[in-house]
CSV table of C-alpha atoms in Angstrom, one decimal:
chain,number,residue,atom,x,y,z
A,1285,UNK,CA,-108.5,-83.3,-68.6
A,1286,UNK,CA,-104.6,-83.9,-69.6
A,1287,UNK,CA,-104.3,-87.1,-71.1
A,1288,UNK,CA,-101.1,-88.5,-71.9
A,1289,UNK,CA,-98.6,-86.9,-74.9
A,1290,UNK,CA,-97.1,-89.3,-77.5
A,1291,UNK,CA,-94.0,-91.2,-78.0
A,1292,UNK,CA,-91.4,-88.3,-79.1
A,1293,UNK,CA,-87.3,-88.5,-79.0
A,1294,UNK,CA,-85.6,-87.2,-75.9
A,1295,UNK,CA,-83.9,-84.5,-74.6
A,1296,UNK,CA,-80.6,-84.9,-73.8
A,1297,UNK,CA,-80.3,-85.8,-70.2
A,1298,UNK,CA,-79.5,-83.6,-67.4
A,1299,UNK,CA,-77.4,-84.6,-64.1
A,1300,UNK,CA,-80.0,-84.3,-60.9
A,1301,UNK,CA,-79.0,-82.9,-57.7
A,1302,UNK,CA,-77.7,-86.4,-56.3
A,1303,UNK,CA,-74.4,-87.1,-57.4
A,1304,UNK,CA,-73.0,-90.0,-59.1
A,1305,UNK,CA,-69.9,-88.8,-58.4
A,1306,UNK,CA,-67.3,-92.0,-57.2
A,1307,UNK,CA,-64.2,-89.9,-56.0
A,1308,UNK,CA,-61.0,-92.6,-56.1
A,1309,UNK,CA,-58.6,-91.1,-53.2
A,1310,UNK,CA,-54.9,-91.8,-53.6
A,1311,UNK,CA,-53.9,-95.3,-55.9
A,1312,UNK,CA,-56.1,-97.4,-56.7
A,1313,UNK,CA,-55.0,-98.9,-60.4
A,1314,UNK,CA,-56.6,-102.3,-59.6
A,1315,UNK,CA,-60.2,-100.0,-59.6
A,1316,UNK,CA,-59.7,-99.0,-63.1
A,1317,UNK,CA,-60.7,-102.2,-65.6
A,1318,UNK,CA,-63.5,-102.9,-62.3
A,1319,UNK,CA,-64.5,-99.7,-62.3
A,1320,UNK,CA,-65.0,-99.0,-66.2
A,1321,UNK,CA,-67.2,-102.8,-66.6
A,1322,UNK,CA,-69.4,-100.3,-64.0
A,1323,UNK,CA,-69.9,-97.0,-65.9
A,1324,UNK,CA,-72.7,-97.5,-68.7
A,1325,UNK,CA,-73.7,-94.6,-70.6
A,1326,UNK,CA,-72.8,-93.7,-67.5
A,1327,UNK,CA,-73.4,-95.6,-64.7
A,1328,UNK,CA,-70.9,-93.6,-62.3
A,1329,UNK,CA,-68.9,-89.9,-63.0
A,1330,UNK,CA,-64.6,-91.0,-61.3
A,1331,UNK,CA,-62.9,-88.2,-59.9
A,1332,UNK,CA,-59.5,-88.9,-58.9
A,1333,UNK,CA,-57.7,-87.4,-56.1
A,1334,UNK,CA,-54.2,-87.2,-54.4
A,1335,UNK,CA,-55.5,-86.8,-50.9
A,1336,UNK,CA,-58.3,-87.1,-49.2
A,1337,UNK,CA,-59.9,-83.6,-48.8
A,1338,UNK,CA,-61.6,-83.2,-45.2
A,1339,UNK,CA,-65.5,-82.8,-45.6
A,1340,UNK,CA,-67.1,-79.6,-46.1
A,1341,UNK,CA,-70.8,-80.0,-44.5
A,1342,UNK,CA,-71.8,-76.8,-46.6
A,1343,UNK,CA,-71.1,-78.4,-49.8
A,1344,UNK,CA,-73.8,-79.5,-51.9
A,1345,UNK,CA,-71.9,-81.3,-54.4
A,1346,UNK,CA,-70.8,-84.2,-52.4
A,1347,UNK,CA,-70.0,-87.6,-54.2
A,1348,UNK,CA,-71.8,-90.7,-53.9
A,1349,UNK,CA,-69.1,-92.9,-52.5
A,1350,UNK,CA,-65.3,-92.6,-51.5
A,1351,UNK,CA,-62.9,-95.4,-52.8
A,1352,UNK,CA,-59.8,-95.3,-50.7
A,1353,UNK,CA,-56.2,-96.6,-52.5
A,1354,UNK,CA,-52.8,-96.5,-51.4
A,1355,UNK,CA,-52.6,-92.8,-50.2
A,1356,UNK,CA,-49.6,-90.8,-48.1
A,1357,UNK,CA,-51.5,-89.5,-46.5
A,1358,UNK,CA,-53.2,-92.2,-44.9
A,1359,UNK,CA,-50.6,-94.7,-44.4
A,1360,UNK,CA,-51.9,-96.9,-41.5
A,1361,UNK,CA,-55.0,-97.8,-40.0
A,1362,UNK,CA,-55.2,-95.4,-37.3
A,1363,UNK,CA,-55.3,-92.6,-39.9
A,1364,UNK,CA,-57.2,-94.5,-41.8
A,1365,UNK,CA,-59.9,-95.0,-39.0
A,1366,UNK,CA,-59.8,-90.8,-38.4
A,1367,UNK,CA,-60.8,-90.3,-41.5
A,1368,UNK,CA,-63.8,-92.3,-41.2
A,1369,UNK,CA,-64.6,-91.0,-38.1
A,1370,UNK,CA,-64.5,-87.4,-39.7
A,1371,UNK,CA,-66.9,-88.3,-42.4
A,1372,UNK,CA,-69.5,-89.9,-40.2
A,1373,UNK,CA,-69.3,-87.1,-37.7
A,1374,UNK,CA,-70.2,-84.4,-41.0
A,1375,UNK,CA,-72.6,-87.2,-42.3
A,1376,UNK,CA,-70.8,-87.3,-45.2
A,1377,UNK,CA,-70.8,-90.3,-47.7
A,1378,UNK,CA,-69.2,-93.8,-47.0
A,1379,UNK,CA,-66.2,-95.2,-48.1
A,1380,UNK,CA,-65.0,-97.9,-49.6
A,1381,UNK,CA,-61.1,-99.5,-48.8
A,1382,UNK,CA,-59.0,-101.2,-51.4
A,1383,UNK,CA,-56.7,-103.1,-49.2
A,1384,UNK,CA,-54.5,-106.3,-49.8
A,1385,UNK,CA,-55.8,-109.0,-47.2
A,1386,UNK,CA,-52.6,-108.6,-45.4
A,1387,UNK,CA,-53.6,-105.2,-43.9
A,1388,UNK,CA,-53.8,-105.3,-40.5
A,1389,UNK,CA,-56.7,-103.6,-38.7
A,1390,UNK,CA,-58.9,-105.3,-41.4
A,1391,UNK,CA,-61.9,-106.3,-39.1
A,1392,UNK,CA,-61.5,-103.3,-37.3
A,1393,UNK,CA,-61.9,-101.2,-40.4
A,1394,UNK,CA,-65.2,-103.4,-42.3
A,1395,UNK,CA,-66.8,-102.5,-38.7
A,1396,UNK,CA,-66.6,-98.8,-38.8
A,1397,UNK,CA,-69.7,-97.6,-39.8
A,1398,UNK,CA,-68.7,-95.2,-42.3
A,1399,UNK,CA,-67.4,-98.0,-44.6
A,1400,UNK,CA,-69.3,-99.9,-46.9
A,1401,UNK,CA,-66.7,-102.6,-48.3
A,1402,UNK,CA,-63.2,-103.7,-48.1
A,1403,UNK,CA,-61.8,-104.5,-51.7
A,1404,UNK,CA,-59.5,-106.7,-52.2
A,1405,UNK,CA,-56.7,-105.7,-55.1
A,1406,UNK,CA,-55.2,-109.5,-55.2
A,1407,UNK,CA,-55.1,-110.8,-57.4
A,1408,UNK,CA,-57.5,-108.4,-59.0
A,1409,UNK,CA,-60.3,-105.8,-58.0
A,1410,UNK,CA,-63.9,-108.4,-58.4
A,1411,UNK,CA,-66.5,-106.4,-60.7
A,1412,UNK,CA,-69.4,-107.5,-58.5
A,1413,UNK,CA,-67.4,-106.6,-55.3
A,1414,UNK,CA,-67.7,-103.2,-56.6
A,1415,UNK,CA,-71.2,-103.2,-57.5
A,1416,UNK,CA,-71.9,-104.2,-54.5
A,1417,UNK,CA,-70.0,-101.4,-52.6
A,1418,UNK,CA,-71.6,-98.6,-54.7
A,1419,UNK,CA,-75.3,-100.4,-53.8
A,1420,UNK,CA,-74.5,-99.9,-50.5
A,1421,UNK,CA,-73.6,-96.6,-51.2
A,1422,UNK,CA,-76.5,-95.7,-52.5
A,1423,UNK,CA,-78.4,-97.4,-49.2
A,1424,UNK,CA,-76.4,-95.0,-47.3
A,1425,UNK,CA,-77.7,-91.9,-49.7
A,1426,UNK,CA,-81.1,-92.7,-48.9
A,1427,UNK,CA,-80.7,-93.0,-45.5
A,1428,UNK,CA,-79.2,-89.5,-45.4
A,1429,UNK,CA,-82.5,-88.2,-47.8
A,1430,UNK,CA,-85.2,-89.8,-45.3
A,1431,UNK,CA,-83.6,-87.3,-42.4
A,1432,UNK,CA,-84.5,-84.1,-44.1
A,1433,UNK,CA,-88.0,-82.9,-46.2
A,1434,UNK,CA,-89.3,-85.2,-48.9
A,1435,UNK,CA,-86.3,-86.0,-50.8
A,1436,UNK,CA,-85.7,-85.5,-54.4
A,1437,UNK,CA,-82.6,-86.8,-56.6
A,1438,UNK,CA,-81.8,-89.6,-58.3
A,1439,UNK,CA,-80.9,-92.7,-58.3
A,1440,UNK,CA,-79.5,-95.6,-60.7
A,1441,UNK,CA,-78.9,-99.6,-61.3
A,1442,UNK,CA,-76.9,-101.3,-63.8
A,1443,UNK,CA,-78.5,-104.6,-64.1
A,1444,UNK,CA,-77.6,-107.4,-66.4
A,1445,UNK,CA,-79.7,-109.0,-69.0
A,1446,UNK,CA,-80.6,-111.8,-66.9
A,1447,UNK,CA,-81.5,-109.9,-64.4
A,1448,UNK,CA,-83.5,-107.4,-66.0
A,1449,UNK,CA,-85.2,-110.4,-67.4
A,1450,UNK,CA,-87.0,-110.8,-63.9
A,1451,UNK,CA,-89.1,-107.5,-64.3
A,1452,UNK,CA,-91.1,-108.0,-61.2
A,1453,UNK,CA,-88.3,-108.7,-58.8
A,1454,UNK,CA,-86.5,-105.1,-60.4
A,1455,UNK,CA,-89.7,-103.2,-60.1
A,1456,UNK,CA,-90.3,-104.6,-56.2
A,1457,UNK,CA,-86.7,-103.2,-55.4
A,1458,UNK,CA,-87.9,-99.3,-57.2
A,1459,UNK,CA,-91.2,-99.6,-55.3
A,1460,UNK,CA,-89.9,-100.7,-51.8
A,1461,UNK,CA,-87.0,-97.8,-52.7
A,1462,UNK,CA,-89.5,-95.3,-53.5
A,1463,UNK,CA,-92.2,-96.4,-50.6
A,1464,UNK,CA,-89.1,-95.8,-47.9
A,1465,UNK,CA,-88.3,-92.4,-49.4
A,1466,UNK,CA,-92.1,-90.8,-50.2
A,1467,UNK,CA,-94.6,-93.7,-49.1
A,1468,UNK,CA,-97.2,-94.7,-50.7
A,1469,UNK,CA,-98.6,-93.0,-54.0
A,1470,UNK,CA,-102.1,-94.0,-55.6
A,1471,UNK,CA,-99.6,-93.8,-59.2
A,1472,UNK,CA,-97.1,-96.6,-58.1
A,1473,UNK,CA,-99.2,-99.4,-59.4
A,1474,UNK,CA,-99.8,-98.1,-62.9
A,1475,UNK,CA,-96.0,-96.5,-63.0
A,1476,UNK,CA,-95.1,-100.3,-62.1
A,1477,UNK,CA,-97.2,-101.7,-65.1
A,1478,UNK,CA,-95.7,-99.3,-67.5
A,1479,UNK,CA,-92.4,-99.9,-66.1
A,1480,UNK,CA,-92.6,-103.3,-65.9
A,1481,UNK,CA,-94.0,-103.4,-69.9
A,1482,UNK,CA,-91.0,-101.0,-70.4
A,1483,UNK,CA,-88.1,-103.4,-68.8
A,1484,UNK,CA,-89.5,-106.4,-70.5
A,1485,UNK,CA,-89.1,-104.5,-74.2
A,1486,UNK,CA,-85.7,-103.7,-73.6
A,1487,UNK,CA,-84.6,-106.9,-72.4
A,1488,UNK,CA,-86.4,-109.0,-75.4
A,1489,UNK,CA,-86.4,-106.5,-78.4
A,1490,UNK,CA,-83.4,-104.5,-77.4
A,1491,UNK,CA,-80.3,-106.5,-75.8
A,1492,UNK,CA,-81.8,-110.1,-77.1
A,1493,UNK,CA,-82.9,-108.9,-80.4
A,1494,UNK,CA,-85.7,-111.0,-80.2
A,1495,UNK,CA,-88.2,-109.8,-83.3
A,1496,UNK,CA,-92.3,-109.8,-82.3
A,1497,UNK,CA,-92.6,-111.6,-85.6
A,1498,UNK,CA,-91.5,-114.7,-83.8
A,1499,UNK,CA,-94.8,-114.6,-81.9
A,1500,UNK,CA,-97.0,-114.9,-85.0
A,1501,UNK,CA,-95.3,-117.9,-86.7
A,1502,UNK,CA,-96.7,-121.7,-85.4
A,1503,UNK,CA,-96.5,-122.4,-82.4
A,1504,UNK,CA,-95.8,-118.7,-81.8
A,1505,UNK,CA,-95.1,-118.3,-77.8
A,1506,UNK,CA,-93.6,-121.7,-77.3
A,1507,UNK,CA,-91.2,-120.6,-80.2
A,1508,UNK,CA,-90.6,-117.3,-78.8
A,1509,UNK,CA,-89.9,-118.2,-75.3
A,1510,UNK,CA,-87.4,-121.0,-76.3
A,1511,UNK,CA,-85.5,-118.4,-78.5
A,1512,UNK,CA,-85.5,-116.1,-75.3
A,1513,UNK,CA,-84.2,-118.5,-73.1
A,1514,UNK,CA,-81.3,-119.6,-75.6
A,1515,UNK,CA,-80.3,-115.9,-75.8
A,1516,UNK,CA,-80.6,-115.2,-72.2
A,1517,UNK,CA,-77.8,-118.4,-71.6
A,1518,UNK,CA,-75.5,-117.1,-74.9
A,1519,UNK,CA,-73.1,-114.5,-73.4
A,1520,UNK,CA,-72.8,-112.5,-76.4
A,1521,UNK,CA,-76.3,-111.1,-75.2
A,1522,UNK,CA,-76.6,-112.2,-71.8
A,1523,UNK,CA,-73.1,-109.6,-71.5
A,1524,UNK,CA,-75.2,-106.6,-71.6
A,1525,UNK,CA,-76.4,-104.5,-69.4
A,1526,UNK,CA,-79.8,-102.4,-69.0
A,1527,UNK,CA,-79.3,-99.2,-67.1
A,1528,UNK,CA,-82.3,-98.2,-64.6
A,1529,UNK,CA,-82.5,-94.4,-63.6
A,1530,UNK,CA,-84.7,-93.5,-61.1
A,1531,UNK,CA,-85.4,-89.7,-61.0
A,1532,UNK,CA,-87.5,-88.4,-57.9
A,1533,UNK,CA,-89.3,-84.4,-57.9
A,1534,UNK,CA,-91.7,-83.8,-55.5
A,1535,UNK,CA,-94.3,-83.1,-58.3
A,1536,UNK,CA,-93.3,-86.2,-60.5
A,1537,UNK,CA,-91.2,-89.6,-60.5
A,1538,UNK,CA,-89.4,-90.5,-63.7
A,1539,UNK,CA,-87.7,-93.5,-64.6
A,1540,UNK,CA,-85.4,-93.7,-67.7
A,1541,UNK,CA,-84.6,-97.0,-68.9
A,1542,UNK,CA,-81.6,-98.0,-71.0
A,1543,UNK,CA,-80.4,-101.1,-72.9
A,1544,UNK,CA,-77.6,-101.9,-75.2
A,1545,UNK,CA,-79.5,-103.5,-78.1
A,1546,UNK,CA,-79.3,-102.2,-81.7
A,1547,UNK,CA,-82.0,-99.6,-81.2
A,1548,UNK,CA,-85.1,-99.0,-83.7
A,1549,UNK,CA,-86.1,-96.0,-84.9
A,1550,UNK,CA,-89.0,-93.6,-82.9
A,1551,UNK,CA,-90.7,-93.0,-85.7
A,1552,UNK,CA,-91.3,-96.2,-86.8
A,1553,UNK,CA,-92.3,-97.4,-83.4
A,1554,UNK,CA,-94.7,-94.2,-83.7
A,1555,UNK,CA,-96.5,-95.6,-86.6
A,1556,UNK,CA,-96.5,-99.0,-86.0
A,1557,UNK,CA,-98.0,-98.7,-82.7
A,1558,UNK,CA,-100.4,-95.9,-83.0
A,1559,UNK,CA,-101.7,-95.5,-86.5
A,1560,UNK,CA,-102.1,-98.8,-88.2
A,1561,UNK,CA,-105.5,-101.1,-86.8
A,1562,UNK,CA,-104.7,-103.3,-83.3
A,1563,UNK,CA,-106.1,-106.4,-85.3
A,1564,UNK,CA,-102.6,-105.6,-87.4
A,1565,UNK,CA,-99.6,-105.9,-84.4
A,1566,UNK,CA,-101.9,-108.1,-81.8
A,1567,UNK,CA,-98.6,-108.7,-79.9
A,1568,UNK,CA,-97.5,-105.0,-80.6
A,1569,UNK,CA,-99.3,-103.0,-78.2
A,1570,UNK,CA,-96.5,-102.5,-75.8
A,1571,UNK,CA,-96.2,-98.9,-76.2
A,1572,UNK,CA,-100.0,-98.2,-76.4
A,1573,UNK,CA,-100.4,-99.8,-73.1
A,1574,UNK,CA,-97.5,-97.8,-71.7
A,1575,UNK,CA,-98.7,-94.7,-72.9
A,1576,UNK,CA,-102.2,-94.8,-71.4
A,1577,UNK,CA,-100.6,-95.7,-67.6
A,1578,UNK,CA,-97.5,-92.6,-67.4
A,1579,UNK,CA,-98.2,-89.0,-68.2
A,1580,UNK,CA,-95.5,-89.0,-70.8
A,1581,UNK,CA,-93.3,-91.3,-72.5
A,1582,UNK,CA,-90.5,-90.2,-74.3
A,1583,UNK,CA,-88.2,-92.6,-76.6
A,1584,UNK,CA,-84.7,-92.1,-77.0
A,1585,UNK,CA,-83.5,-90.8,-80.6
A,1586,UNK,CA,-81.5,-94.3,-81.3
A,1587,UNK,CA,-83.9,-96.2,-80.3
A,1588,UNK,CA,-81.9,-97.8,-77.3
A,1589,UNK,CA,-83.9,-96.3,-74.2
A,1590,UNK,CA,-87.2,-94.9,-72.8
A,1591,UNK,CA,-88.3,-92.7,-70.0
A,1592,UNK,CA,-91.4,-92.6,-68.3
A,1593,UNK,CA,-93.2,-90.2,-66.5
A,1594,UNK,CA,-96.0,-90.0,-63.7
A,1595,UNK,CA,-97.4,-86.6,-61.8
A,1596,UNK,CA,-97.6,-87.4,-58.5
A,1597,UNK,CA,-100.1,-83.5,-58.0
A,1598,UNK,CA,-103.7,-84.2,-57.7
A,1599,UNK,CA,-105.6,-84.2,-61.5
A,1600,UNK,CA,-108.3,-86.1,-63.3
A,1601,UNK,CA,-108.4,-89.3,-63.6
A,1602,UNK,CA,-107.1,-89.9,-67.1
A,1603,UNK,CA,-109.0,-92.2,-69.9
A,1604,UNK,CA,-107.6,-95.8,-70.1
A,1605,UNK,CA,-105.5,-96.7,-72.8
């Protein structure tokens, strides 16, 4: 019977087949300061180009999303509106159109169905605009996986502390992504408690620095949740950002988590959580519990992140933590 393997520093990570690639076409200098608030540790690989090159259905290395600037090449909205065409007839990814609101053809461009957002540069490019275009990028990507065999690739989320904070809602959007893409899986509820356990740790310990010994003081969970809440409205931690990566394989799901606290050390999490009595850390047992509901767990060597693992091939059923 496998039974899980303990906490150990990660590899360093490798790109998967689905590519994060955002591929800026012709000017776009209002994308830049938008576009680098977007790319934690990385959130998105930019690739800039002169010209739009025309779609090659037999390459494999396609971008996630196209963000269209002033180009020459495609100095109107007719030619604009071609070029779309193009890429929905080879199924290629959307785009995205930075445009001043003067523009005309705007309506007739946010229709097309091969782009996912009009961006407007004036007076400057809105952060959460962009988010919101890449999201729906990555809503066209999976769209495009569910045609062929049982997908596999990956997928990510920049989230911010507040919004991490809600570990439920974030773990509902992975489930309902993952129960479009491969159904339902007997290990989704136990990778959504480890997960879940996961999120929460690097939204409290890691970007609010919030210590467990807060819980053992008087009044210990009133005291600790009040702290939590103060950090959560102070925008020197509610600034950062927790980066979700979801990794699919047909024989495993993998989800590596991210944050932008000061980090611990693994080995001290190691000994803390695993070799001293329970009766010792009674609000310490994060990791334990983790450990006993994913097939491996694997801690980052600053400290700062934490991927989980789950088979999804037939085996034993494992011990409980």
């Amino acid at each position: 019977m496998r039974t899980p393997r303990r906490s150990h520093p990660s590899s360093a990570e490798t790109a998967g087949p689905v590519s994060d690639t955002l591929v800026v076409v012709g000017e776009a200098g209002e994308a830049w300061t938008a576009l680098e608030a977007l790319r934690f540790v990385p959130l998105l690989r930019v690739e800039r180009v002169a010209r739009p090159a025309w779609p090659d259905p037999s390459n494999a290395g396609t971008p996630l999303l196209y963000l269209l600037g002033r180009c020459a090449a495609l100095p109107d909205t007719p030619a604009i509106t071609g070029w779309l065409d193009r890429l929905a007839v080879t199924d290629s990814p959307p785009a995205a159109l930075v445009l001043p609101r003067t523009e005309s053809g705007w309506c007739a461009l946010a229709a097309h169905p091969q782009c996912c957002g009009l961006l407007s540069a004036q007076p400057t490019l809105d952060v959460t605009e962009v988010e919101r275009v890449v999201t729906a990028a990555r809503r066209a990507q999976v769209r495009r996986w569910r045609r062929g065999r049982a997908p596999t690739g990956r997928l990510a989320w920049n989230f911010s502390t507040a919004e991490a904070a809600d570990g439920e809602r974030i773990w509902l959007l992975l489930a309902s992504v993952l129960a479009d893409l491969r159904g339902l899986d007997e290990e989704l509820p136990r990778l959504g408690m480890a997960f879940t356990e996961a999120l929460t740790n690097a939204v409290e310990h890691g970007n609010l620095e919030l210590a467990s010994s807060l819980k053992d003081e008087d009044d210990s969970m009133g005291r600790f949740y009040a702290e939590r809440g103060r950090r959560l409205a102070d925008p020197r931690y509610a600034a950062r950002r927790v980066r979700v990566e979801l990794q699919i394989r047909e024989e495993y799901l993998q989800i590596r988590l991210r944050n932008q606290g000061p980090g611990f050390r693994p080995s001290d999490a190691v000994r803390t959580r695993f070799d001293l009595p329970h009766r010792l850390h009674p609000y310490g047992l994060g990791l334990r519990m983790i450990e006993g509901l994913v097939d491996e767990i694997e801690i980052a060597p600053d400290g700062r992140g934490m991927t989980l693992r789950s088979d999804l091939s037939p085996r034993p059923h494992r011990r409980a933590a």
